[in-house]
């Protein structure tokens, strides 16, 4: 017996992959050629497995702002937001996020994980209750486990099951936080937020929505699923990330509850980590502005999503239940999925390989994501790479 | 509200398909190592029980559940009448 015994399943999978001569987890991007093209593990590919939804990573304005911040503010803050790590840019970004979301308060975190995990672990503690969607992201599960609240999960995206859970709580509803996501990251399905908000209105509790994959994609202003569903008033807290549509790294929480300003100083993932670098904050601020100034990016993203979804569906592949910037192809057998992932890489398309337990079921996924920066021709080349898969690889 | 034996009977009912190769279910059966349930199947088992008894089972109790007996005991402990 040793400390390492519990890692044996991971060691076994790594050995299986090594025997096949592939390593999908941690494929090395050797050169980035554009927001949508790179050299990965020696292969020139179209990037169809990033979260660069609006394609802003190489935007000249974002890069110029980051360079200027580097020159003027240095490479890092070297400290916590609570100590020396709150620079003027952090405060300005918080104001801009609050304005964008039409909320009173905003907190900027160092990563999206720190934002979601921090809010989940801090808002509800011992004696409180969390009711979360079963397919919630690991950062949500990690947070609620850390906080020590009683954690109850409801069936994925099932407002009827949520209602049962809330009804059973009785008077304890007053100490309950409901957590859902806007767009779920693995297969790209959208939360049934109008119905979830209706259940919340009927029973009570507070509602936190993680819009990590929906910022800039949905709603008249790009505020996400809550805006698109017309239920922003019912959402107490919105959390999200700068590492997807805004092309940088960092996270946020916005709310109208004035208590957020006090809660800030209770969130350990906010206090006990260094704040985002000035250059990161600078590019994020520009990306947030560009996202609002260029609604055509959103349209382009959805056109690309529709084209990829239709193309893969027409090939007879088992695709996600609804059109989304995340298009996941289900492959039942793990080894077939690994072979298909490798084949796609060799044929010019990088996608994400997702295997259980990271996938929501026992099936594996070839998770594709589109960008507003993809050209129509690139989308067609991704579809062509899938079309060239040997039938034996698609189960 | 249900007691230990009522929970036990329902657990046996749901786990019937897992009693393969002549295995007879008993309270000491281990859900994962013996019956071969995956983590997803453990969650499905819990969902069956939640629906049947109209209760919610907190995830917090899962680390303490290894056997059928552990599960029945934890469910009884949740019951307001326990």
mmCIF file of N, CA and C in Angstrom, chain A residues 44-100:
data_model
loop_
_atom_site.group_PDB
_atom_site.id
_atom_site.type_symbol
_atom_site.label_atom_id
_atom_site.label_comp_id
_atom_site.label_asym_id
_atom_site.label_seq_id
_atom_site.Cartn_x
_atom_site.Cartn_y
_atom_site.Cartn_z
ATOM 1 N N UNK A 44 0.004 20.725 -38.412
ATOM 2 C CA UNK A 44 -0.677 22.006 -38.645
ATOM 3 C C UNK A 44 -2.188 21.742 -38.657
ATOM 4 N N UNK A 45 -2.879 22.412 -37.762
ATOM 5 C CA UNK A 45 -4.311 22.108 -37.582
ATOM 6 C C UNK A 45 -5.161 23.379 -37.509
ATOM 7 N N UNK A 46 -6.449 23.178 -37.795
ATOM 8 C CA UNK A 46 -7.445 24.202 -37.463
ATOM 9 C C UNK A 46 -7.838 23.951 -36.015
ATOM 10 N N UNK A 47 -7.845 24.999 -35.211
ATOM 11 C CA UNK A 47 -8.201 24.844 -33.805
ATOM 12 C C UNK A 47 -9.720 24.775 -33.671
ATOM 13 N N UNK A 48 -10.210 23.581 -33.388
ATOM 14 C CA UNK A 48 -11.661 23.398 -33.216
ATOM 15 C C UNK A 48 -11.947 22.877 -31.819
ATOM 16 N N UNK A 49 -11.045 23.179 -30.888
ATOM 17 C CA UNK A 49 -11.253 22.721 -29.521
ATOM 18 C C UNK A 49 -10.681 23.723 -28.536
ATOM 19 N N UNK A 50 -10.897 24.995 -28.800
ATOM 20 C CA UNK A 50 -10.497 26.038 -27.848
ATOM 21 C C UNK A 50 -11.780 26.671 -27.314
ATOM 22 N N UNK A 51 -11.644 27.652 -26.471
ATOM 23 C CA UNK A 51 -12.824 28.400 -26.032
ATOM 24 C C UNK A 51 -12.715 29.847 -26.495
ATOM 25 N N UNK A 52 -12.026 30.030 -27.606
ATOM 26 C CA UNK A 52 -11.758 31.366 -28.135
ATOM 27 C C UNK A 52 -12.965 31.810 -28.983
ATOM 28 N N UNK A 53 -14.124 31.870 -28.304
ATOM 29 C CA UNK A 53 -15.401 31.980 -29.026
ATOM 30 C C UNK A 53 -15.488 33.195 -29.939
ATOM 31 N N UNK A 54 -14.975 34.339 -29.481
ATOM 32 C CA UNK A 54 -15.089 35.536 -30.319
ATOM 33 C C UNK A 54 -13.806 35.786 -31.110
ATOM 34 N N UNK A 55 -12.812 34.942 -30.923
ATOM 35 C CA UNK A 55 -11.567 35.038 -31.708
ATOM 36 C C UNK A 55 -10.743 36.276 -31.393
ATOM 37 N N UNK A 56 -10.807 36.764 -30.149
ATOM 38 C CA UNK A 56 -10.169 38.042 -29.815
ATOM 39 C C UNK A 56 -8.713 37.913 -29.347
ATOM 40 N N UNK A 57 -8.169 36.687 -29.309
ATOM 41 C CA UNK A 57 -6.825 36.510 -28.719
ATOM 42 C C UNK A 57 -5.731 37.275 -29.466
ATOM 43 N N UNK A 58 -5.951 37.532 -30.757
ATOM 44 C CA UNK A 58 -4.930 38.266 -31.530
ATOM 45 C C UNK A 58 -5.431 39.640 -31.967
ATOM 46 N N UNK A 59 -6.504 40.101 -31.328
ATOM 47 C CA UNK A 59 -7.011 41.409 -31.734
ATOM 48 C C UNK A 59 -5.945 42.481 -31.481
ATOM 49 N N UNK A 60 -5.632 43.300 -32.490
ATOM 50 C CA UNK A 60 -4.549 44.291 -32.325
ATOM 51 C C UNK A 60 -4.772 45.245 -31.155
ATOM 52 N N UNK A 61 -6.019 45.639 -30.907
ATOM 53 C CA UNK A 61 -6.285 46.572 -29.795
ATOM 54 C C UNK A 61 -6.020 45.909 -28.450
ATOM 55 N N UNK A 62 -6.404 44.636 -28.331
ATOM 56 C CA UNK A 62 -6.174 43.908 -27.073
ATOM 57 C C UNK A 62 -4.678 43.759 -26.829
ATOM 58 N N UNK A 63 -3.957 43.402 -27.881
ATOM 59 C CA UNK A 63 -2.509 43.209 -27.750
ATOM 60 C C UNK A 63 -1.814 44.529 -27.414
ATOM 61 N N UNK A 64 -2.216 45.613 -28.071
ATOM 62 C CA UNK A 64 -1.598 46.913 -27.805
ATOM 63 C C UNK A 64 -1.824 47.340 -26.355
ATOM 64 N N UNK A 65 -3.044 47.117 -25.862
ATOM 65 C CA UNK A 65 -3.353 47.498 -24.473
ATOM 66 C C UNK A 65 -2.526 46.674 -23.499
ATOM 67 N N UNK A 66 -2.372 45.369 -23.791
ATOM 68 C CA UNK A 66 -1.585 44.502 -22.907
ATOM 69 C C UNK A 66 -0.123 44.942 -22.913
ATOM 70 N N UNK A 67 0.410 45.277 -24.093
ATOM 71 C CA UNK A 67 1.811 45.719 -24.189
ATOM 72 C C UNK A 67 2.033 47.017 -23.418
ATOM 73 N N UNK A 68 1.094 47.915 -23.567
ATOM 74 C CA UNK A 68 1.217 49.193 -22.865
ATOM 75 C C UNK A 68 1.209 48.974 -21.345
ATOM 76 N N UNK A 69 0.325 48.082 -20.897
ATOM 77 C CA UNK A 69 0.262 47.808 -19.451
ATOM 78 C C UNK A 69 1.559 47.173 -18.963
ATOM 79 N N UNK A 70 2.128 46.301 -19.777
ATOM 80 C CA UNK A 70 3.414 45.686 -19.415
ATOM 81 C C UNK A 70 4.475 46.767 -19.221
ATOM 82 N N UNK A 71 4.514 47.689 -20.188
ATOM 83 C CA UNK A 71 5.522 48.751 -20.134
ATOM 84 C C UNK A 71 5.318 49.663 -18.920
ATOM 85 N N UNK A 72 4.046 49.961 -18.652
ATOM 86 C CA UNK A 72 3.768 50.971 -17.625
ATOM 87 C C UNK A 72 3.617 50.396 -16.219
ATOM 88 N N UNK A 73 3.120 49.112 -16.130
ATOM 89 C CA UNK A 73 2.793 48.567 -14.802
ATOM 90 C C UNK A 73 3.618 47.339 -14.429
ATOM 91 N N UNK A 74 4.399 46.816 -15.375
ATOM 92 C CA UNK A 74 5.226 45.652 -15.056
ATOM 93 C C UNK A 74 4.540 44.325 -15.342
ATOM 94 N N UNK A 75 5.282 43.252 -15.062
ATOM 95 C CA UNK A 75 4.798 41.924 -15.461
ATOM 96 C C UNK A 75 3.765 41.330 -14.511
ATOM 97 N N UNK A 76 3.789 41.731 -13.257
ATOM 98 C CA UNK A 76 2.842 41.129 -12.317
ATOM 99 C C UNK A 76 2.584 42.036 -11.136
ATOM 100 N N UNK A 77 1.526 41.738 -10.385
ATOM 101 C CA UNK A 77 1.211 42.574 -9.215
ATOM 102 C C UNK A 77 1.957 42.088 -7.974
ATOM 103 N N UNK A 78 2.368 40.825 -7.992
ATOM 104 C CA UNK A 78 3.091 40.171 -6.893
ATOM 105 C C UNK A 78 2.330 40.202 -5.566
ATOM 106 N N UNK A 79 1.015 40.275 -5.633
ATOM 107 C CA UNK A 79 0.306 40.267 -4.353
ATOM 108 C C UNK A 79 -1.196 40.093 -4.499
ATOM 109 N N UNK A 80 -1.836 39.875 -3.363
ATOM 110 C CA UNK A 80 -3.278 39.651 -3.279
ATOM 111 C C UNK A 80 -4.054 40.943 -3.509
ATOM 112 N N UNK A 81 -5.284 40.791 -3.995
ATOM 113 C CA UNK A 81 -6.183 41.933 -4.109
ATOM 114 C C UNK A 81 -6.341 42.629 -2.762
ATOM 115 N N UNK A 82 -6.255 41.842 -1.673
ATOM 116 C CA UNK A 82 -6.517 42.398 -0.345
ATOM 117 C C UNK A 82 -5.299 43.144 0.211
ATOM 118 N N UNK A 83 -4.135 42.884 -0.385
ATOM 119 C CA UNK A 83 -2.925 43.573 0.076
ATOM 120 C C UNK A 83 -2.488 44.574 -0.993
ATOM 121 N N UNK A 84 -1.373 44.288 -1.674
ATOM 122 C CA UNK A 84 -0.823 45.252 -2.640
ATOM 123 C C UNK A 84 -1.299 45.008 -4.071
ATOM 124 N N UNK A 85 -2.179 44.002 -4.283
ATOM 125 C CA UNK A 85 -2.485 43.575 -5.648
ATOM 126 C C UNK A 85 -3.700 44.204 -6.287
ATOM 127 N N UNK A 86 -4.275 45.255 -5.697
ATOM 128 C CA UNK A 86 -5.375 45.948 -6.359
ATOM 129 C C UNK A 86 -4.813 47.171 -7.069
ATOM 130 N N UNK A 87 -4.652 47.051 -8.390
ATOM 131 C CA UNK A 87 -4.191 48.175 -9.210
ATOM 132 C C UNK A 87 -5.426 48.889 -9.766
ATOM 133 N N UNK A 88 -5.207 50.053 -10.318
ATOM 134 C CA UNK A 88 -6.331 50.839 -10.837
ATOM 135 C C UNK A 88 -7.114 50.056 -11.895
ATOM 136 N N UNK A 89 -6.405 49.254 -12.704
ATOM 137 C CA UNK A 89 -7.071 48.481 -13.751
ATOM 138 C C UNK A 89 -8.070 47.472 -13.202
ATOM 139 N N UNK A 90 -7.744 46.852 -12.070
ATOM 140 C CA UNK A 90 -8.678 45.893 -11.463
ATOM 141 C C UNK A 90 -9.983 46.589 -11.073
ATOM 142 N N UNK A 91 -9.823 47.791 -10.494
ATOM 143 C CA UNK A 91 -11.002 48.550 -10.050
ATOM 144 C C UNK A 91 -11.821 49.009 -11.271
ATOM 145 N N UNK A 92 -11.106 49.482 -12.297
ATOM 146 C CA UNK A 92 -11.823 49.933 -13.507
ATOM 147 C C UNK A 92 -12.560 48.777 -14.172
ATOM 148 N N UNK A 93 -11.926 47.605 -14.215
ATOM 149 C CA UNK A 93 -12.592 46.441 -14.828
ATOM 150 C C UNK A 93 -13.828 46.046 -14.026
ATOM 151 N N UNK A 94 -13.732 46.138 -12.707
ATOM 152 C CA UNK A 94 -14.908 45.818 -11.887
ATOM 153 C C UNK A 94 -16.049 46.791 -12.192
ATOM 154 N N UNK A 95 -15.713 48.073 -12.346
ATOM 155 C CA UNK A 95 -16.760 49.062 -12.668
ATOM 156 C C UNK A 95 -17.366 48.759 -14.042
ATOM 157 N N UNK A 96 -16.510 48.403 -14.992
ATOM 158 C CA UNK A 96 -16.987 48.153 -16.355
ATOM 159 C C UNK A 96 -17.846 46.889 -16.424
ATOM 160 N N UNK A 97 -17.464 45.875 -15.632
ATOM 161 C CA UNK A 97 -18.280 44.654 -15.591
ATOM 162 C C UNK A 97 -19.653 44.944 -14.979
ATOM 163 N N UNK A 98 -19.654 45.739 -13.889
ATOM 164 C CA UNK A 98 -20.926 46.087 -13.245
ATOM 165 C C UNK A 98 -21.825 46.836 -14.233
ATOM 166 N N UNK A 99 -21.223 47.780 -14.961
ATOM 167 C CA UNK A 99 -22.009 48.535 -15.960
ATOM 168 C C UNK A 99 -22.530 47.614 -17.056
ATOM 169 N N UNK A 100 -21.672 46.745 -17.557
ATOM 170 C CA UNK A 100 -22.071 45.846 -18.643
ATOM 171 C C UNK A 100 -23.238 44.960 -18.216
#
